[in-house]
Amino acid sequence: MNHESLLELVNEMTLEEKVAQLQQLTAAFYRGAQTDSAITGPLEELGIDQNTVDASGSILGLSGAEAVIAIQKTYLENSRLGIPLLFMADIVHGLKTIFPIPLAIGASWDMELAEKSAEIAAKESAVSGIHVTFAPMVDLVRDPRWGRVMESTGEDPHLNSLFAKAFVRGFQGDDLKDPERIAACVKHFAAYGAAEGGREYNTVDMSERQMREYYLPAYKAALDEGCAMVMTSFNTVDGIPASGNEKLMRGILRDEWGFDGVLISDWAAIRELIAHGTAEDDKEAAYRAMRAGVDIEMMTPCYVHHLPELVQIGAIDEKMIDEAVYRVLHLKEQLGLFENPLRGADPVREKEIVFCEEHRNVSYELAAKSCVLLKNEDQVLPLKNEQKVALIGPYADSHDILGWWSAEGVKEDAATLGSALGAKMEQGKLMTSAGFSTKHISAEQLAHARELANQADVIVLALGEDSAMSGEGASRTNIQLPEAQIQLVQEMKKTGKKIAVVLFNGRPLDLHGVYDEADAILEAWFPGSEGGRAVADILLGQVNPSGKLTMSFPRSVGQVPVYYNRFNTGRPMDPAKTGERYVSHYIDSPNEPLLPFGFGLSYSAFSYEEPIFSSLEMTAEEPLRVQVKVTNTGEHAGTETVQLYIRDISGEVVRPLMELKDYARLHLQPGESGIADFTVDEAQLRYHHSDLTYTSDPGRFQLFVGPNSRDTLSSEFTFVTSFS
Ligand code: BGC
């Protein structure tokens, strides 16, 4: 269907049919899904009638080829104009083959695998009847109290942008008509990750410059990659809820960035304008959201109830509604639904490819690359063949390793750490004390743990948050491990045995009670369907860990937010000098996080040589070449992520102490050296000035290279322009 035919179709529609296209509901409302009696309840609750449902444009949260086909067929039988229904769902890190949570994927720094994971998620979703995923979530995150940091790739705008692009490419491929791909919906626009105090759904208030510099780039990157949809966020932006924020949606998103795809509200976010206090009732909420440019209303009926009237009284121009409807129909057309409303949905193929071995192998690979070795004193890890190991703790034999946003994933299909280790270790070398909850450990369990620990050469403590402790609606003020687990660590410490801790969790934790006590710590996050096996292989030395944190681990929650690309302040603290009062510091804690952005150890050791510059002056025409020689001085082959950061020494506005500009991943055999070869160009020096222009300035720059944002080698170069 071409542009003209779509316009004709819009013209043929009644106003009621048009606004119904802008309504999104869950499957519970649809004929063909369940018996009609089950539908009556939700209809009454929302106050909508069957005609609206029959004409509504999209559905969320359903997957399964048979169910989708049944609903689509019934829907089309009742559709006057034969417009197919769009099926959307939250496929955030896999459909049934669950990949590590996005924060873990972030730690892989591996764009190819990230893309591959999205491609597989798309393939499994498409065959199960899904057309659109509500992903990628690219909210920049600096506050680990917020439960949804698990959905983001971290605190860095550059890295988040690269991941945003990789995910969009993976989901969408080159052509939305490809029945093995699905449309992506970048979310949550905008700045949802900056909720005050890390409290879910809380206020966001920041300067526009700050928003453009740090928070907006990843959404823009997703759109530059062709992302088909955008979802609004729940928070306010400069006092106006995002879902009713005309400046944000029409101003930045549509007019400035030229986005002409579908913009959907988050769940009930249009009606929530009332609770926010920027709408008196559903009618005003509908008015504001439509004016702001939101096309689809998710799960509340403000549009269907009030847009017709708002048009009749002249408050909303019908043209605005036509445009929104056109965008929805256009997306259906792009996905090929008019030609084939069942698209990729195929119950037979669904059984063949969903959770197939090939997909699980990619999940394994990504899990293996996402784990971050946080500490490894005396090379306690990897475990040695001859060692007797006591595996203890709530995650010793737990299937709860998929993480939030994995509704279609089957926990029981994920091998536990205990079973994966057991399958690889010699008979009799592994003793497991499991069955604990994350928050409570009984006296008998503790006694059993002690008994096993005493018989072992080394203790592996598998600890963490349960998966419901992160994700949406799971903000915490205390981000330590639950008290019972800290006590378990203390008890185990008394045995005098070496302790390796494996952490399963969805956010950077405050590691009090664990970090100093453990000899080794492996951050496994929620590693997904194959996570148990991947972690076991790392513990046994069959895989060398290579993940690097993309979110800082604070020393305590009192430091939060703590992130690497911070400002210096006028009175920076010199860590070498303590006891100075009038410097920017805490009297009870260092300023630096416990574990900085970019940090992650390996079973190998890597040494860095001073970077070699092609010149100490750079111009817009002649970029700099910076080469860093890195040698694997350890005994294992390993991968090192060499990071390059830049500081603009003097800006028109204050510039961060350092910003990640590039990185290179080197795979090195023992004794082997490699060169990380970087090009630094003018575009990398640009930033938002006080008038919001995005340009670079001539002057001095510091350049840092290293294995993380803390342990760097630094040099200087000058950027010269013909005016400087
Ligand atoms: C979340 C979104 C999600 C939507 C639909 C909301 O509560 O904030 O991220 O896509 O629900 O499930």
PDB file of C-alpha atoms in Angstrom, residues 552-658:
ATOM      1  CA  SER A 552      30.012   2.573  38.982  1.00  0.00           C
ATOM      2  CA  PHE A 553      29.682   0.559  42.189  1.00  0.00           C
ATOM      3  CA  PRO A 554      29.343   3.030  45.063  1.00  0.00           C
ATOM      4  CA  ARG A 555      31.091   2.539  48.380  1.00  0.00           C
ATOM      5  CA  SER A 556      27.830   3.285  50.089  1.00  0.00           C
ATOM      6  CA  VAL A 557      24.421   4.541  49.105  1.00  0.00           C
ATOM      7  CA  GLY A 558      25.403   7.912  50.576  1.00  0.00           C
ATOM      8  CA  GLN A 559      27.683   8.548  47.593  1.00  0.00           C
ATOM      9  CA  VAL A 560      24.891   8.036  45.091  1.00  0.00           C
ATOM     10  CA  PRO A 561      24.735   9.332  42.425  1.00  0.00           C
ATOM     11  CA  VAL A 562      28.366   8.553  41.726  1.00  0.00           C
ATOM     12  CA  TYR A 563      29.505   8.324  38.111  1.00  0.00           C
ATOM     13  CA  TYR A 564      32.787   8.650  36.316  1.00  0.00           C
ATOM     14  CA  ASN A 565      32.096  11.574  33.978  1.00  0.00           C
ATOM     15  CA  ARG A 566      31.555  14.052  36.783  1.00  0.00           C
ATOM     16  CA  PHE A 567      32.701  17.653  37.097  1.00  0.00           C
ATOM     17  CA  ASN A 568      35.775  18.665  39.020  1.00  0.00           C
ATOM     18  CA  THR A 569      34.162  21.427  41.158  1.00  0.00           C
ATOM     19  CA  GLY A 570      36.050  24.571  42.117  1.00  0.00           C
ATOM     20  CA  ARG A 571      37.548  22.841  45.130  1.00  0.00           C
ATOM     21  CA  PRO A 572      38.449  19.372  44.020  1.00  0.00           C
ATOM     22  CA  MET A 573      39.668  16.962  46.637  1.00  0.00           C
ATOM     23  CA  ASP A 574      43.180  15.650  46.205  1.00  0.00           C
ATOM     24  CA  PRO A 575      42.926  12.011  47.311  1.00  0.00           C
ATOM     25  CA  ALA A 576      46.586  12.133  48.394  1.00  0.00           C
ATOM     26  CA  LYS A 577      45.751  14.816  50.953  1.00  0.00           C
ATOM     27  CA  THR A 578      43.252  13.905  53.595  1.00  0.00           C
ATOM     28  CA  GLY A 579      42.052  16.130  56.397  1.00  0.00           C
ATOM     29  CA  GLU A 580      41.466  19.209  54.285  1.00  0.00           C
ATOM     30  CA  ARG A 581      38.106  20.619  55.223  1.00  0.00           C
ATOM     31  CA  TYR A 582      37.134  23.122  52.582  1.00  0.00           C
ATOM     32  CA  VAL A 583      37.372  20.850  49.591  1.00  0.00           C
ATOM     33  CA  SER A 584      34.571  18.983  47.888  1.00  0.00           C
ATOM     34  CA  HIS A 585      34.481  15.753  49.861  1.00  0.00           C
ATOM     35  CA  TYR A 586      32.775  13.684  52.526  1.00  0.00           C
ATOM     36  CA  ILE A 587      34.282  13.521  55.978  1.00  0.00           C
ATOM     37  CA  ASP A 588      33.382   9.855  56.211  1.00  0.00           C
ATOM     38  CA  SER A 589      34.089   8.457  52.756  1.00  0.00           C
ATOM     39  CA  PRO A 590      36.337   8.903  49.759  1.00  0.00           C
ATOM     40  CA  ASN A 591      34.705  10.556  46.760  1.00  0.00           C
ATOM     41  CA  GLU A 592      35.620   7.735  44.409  1.00  0.00           C
ATOM     42  CA  PRO A 593      33.297   4.801  43.991  1.00  0.00           C
ATOM     43  CA  LEU A 594      34.407   1.399  45.201  1.00  0.00           C
ATOM     44  CA  LEU A 595      34.621   0.141  41.627  1.00  0.00           C
ATOM     45  CA  PRO A 596      34.762   2.626  38.808  1.00  0.00           C
ATOM     46  CA  PHE A 597      33.152   2.681  35.387  1.00  0.00           C
ATOM     47  CA  GLY A 598      35.064   0.465  32.988  1.00  0.00           C
ATOM     48  CA  PHE A 599      36.475  -1.758  35.737  1.00  0.00           C
ATOM     49  CA  GLY A 600      36.811  -5.505  35.385  1.00  0.00           C
ATOM     50  CA  LEU A 601      39.605  -7.994  36.036  1.00  0.00           C
ATOM     51  CA  SER A 602      40.718 -11.010  34.063  1.00  0.00           C
ATOM     52  CA  TYR A 603      42.581 -14.213  34.807  1.00  0.00           C
ATOM     53  CA  SER A 604      45.253 -12.660  32.585  1.00  0.00           C
ATOM     54  CA  ALA A 605      47.210  -9.527  33.469  1.00  0.00           C
ATOM     55  CA  PHE A 606      47.622  -6.754  30.944  1.00  0.00           C
ATOM     56  CA  SER A 607      50.364  -4.153  30.923  1.00  0.00           C
ATOM     57  CA  TYR A 608      49.988  -0.854  29.117  1.00  0.00           C
ATOM     58  CA  GLU A 609      52.705   1.188  27.451  1.00  0.00           C
ATOM     59  CA  GLU A 610      52.539   4.964  27.115  1.00  0.00           C
ATOM     60  CA  PRO A 611      50.302   5.924  24.190  1.00  0.00           C
ATOM     61  CA  ILE A 612      52.036   7.056  21.002  1.00  0.00           C
ATOM     62  CA  PHE A 613      50.547  10.108  19.291  1.00  0.00           C
ATOM     63  CA  SER A 614      50.805  10.847  15.576  1.00  0.00           C
ATOM     64  CA  SER A 615      51.135  14.502  16.550  1.00  0.00           C
ATOM     65  CA  LEU A 616      50.604  16.629  19.615  1.00  0.00           C
ATOM     66  CA  GLU A 617      48.448  18.981  17.636  1.00  0.00           C
ATOM     67  CA  MET A 618      45.208  18.122  16.029  1.00  0.00           C
ATOM     68  CA  THR A 619      43.116  20.034  13.497  1.00  0.00           C
ATOM     69  CA  ALA A 620      39.617  19.530  12.153  1.00  0.00           C
ATOM     70  CA  GLU A 621      41.153  18.237   8.930  1.00  0.00           C
ATOM     71  CA  GLU A 622      43.792  16.041  10.497  1.00  0.00           C
ATOM     72  CA  PRO A 623      42.629  13.715  13.194  1.00  0.00           C
ATOM     73  CA  LEU A 624      45.060  12.315  15.736  1.00  0.00           C
ATOM     74  CA  ARG A 625      46.155   8.751  15.713  1.00  0.00           C
ATOM     75  CA  VAL A 626      46.785   7.312  19.144  1.00  0.00           C
ATOM     76  CA  GLN A 627      48.287   3.870  19.551  1.00  0.00           C
ATOM     77  CA  VAL A 628      48.573   1.946  22.766  1.00  0.00           C
ATOM     78  CA  LYS A 629      50.583  -1.222  23.114  1.00  0.00           C
ATOM     79  CA  VAL A 630      49.085  -3.720  25.520  1.00  0.00           C
ATOM     80  CA  THR A 631      50.749  -6.991  26.541  1.00  0.00           C
ATOM     81  CA  ASN A 632      49.188 -10.022  28.135  1.00  0.00           C
ATOM     82  CA  THR A 633      51.651 -10.771  30.908  1.00  0.00           C
ATOM     83  CA  GLY A 634      49.501 -13.500  32.407  1.00  0.00           C
ATOM     84  CA  GLU A 635      49.219 -17.201  31.821  1.00  0.00           C
ATOM     85  CA  HIS A 636      45.797 -17.308  30.182  1.00  0.00           C
ATOM     86  CA  ALA A 637      44.642 -16.062  26.823  1.00  0.00           C
ATOM     87  CA  GLY A 638      42.327 -13.154  27.485  1.00  0.00           C
ATOM     88  CA  THR A 639      40.395 -10.218  26.133  1.00  0.00           C
ATOM     89  CA  GLU A 640      41.160  -6.685  27.268  1.00  0.00           C
ATOM     90  CA  THR A 641      38.914  -3.707  26.597  1.00  0.00           C
ATOM     91  CA  VAL A 642      41.288  -0.764  26.172  1.00  0.00           C
ATOM     92  CA  GLN A 643      39.469   2.465  26.924  1.00  0.00           C
ATOM     93  CA  LEU A 644      40.141   5.961  25.659  1.00  0.00           C
ATOM     94  CA  TYR A 645      38.880   9.006  27.518  1.00  0.00           C
ATOM     95  CA  ILE A 646      39.230  12.716  26.862  1.00  0.00           C
ATOM     96  CA  ARG A 647      39.011  15.786  29.052  1.00  0.00           C
ATOM     97  CA  ASP A 648      38.526  19.232  27.622  1.00  0.00           C
ATOM     98  CA  ILE A 649      40.717  21.242  29.970  1.00  0.00           C
ATOM     99  CA  SER A 650      38.870  24.497  29.490  1.00  0.00           C
ATOM    100  CA  GLY A 651      35.400  24.728  28.006  1.00  0.00           C
ATOM    101  CA  GLU A 652      32.859  27.442  27.539  1.00  0.00           C
ATOM    102  CA  VAL A 653      30.864  25.495  30.103  1.00  0.00           C
ATOM    103  CA  VAL A 654      32.331  23.099  32.649  1.00  0.00           C
ATOM    104  CA  ARG A 655      33.428  19.847  31.067  1.00  0.00           C
ATOM    105  CA  PRO A 656      33.629  16.470  32.827  1.00  0.00           C
ATOM    106  CA  LEU A 657      36.868  15.141  34.266  1.00  0.00           C
ATOM    107  CA  MET A 658      36.861  12.538  31.531  1.00  0.00           C
TER     108      MET A 658
END
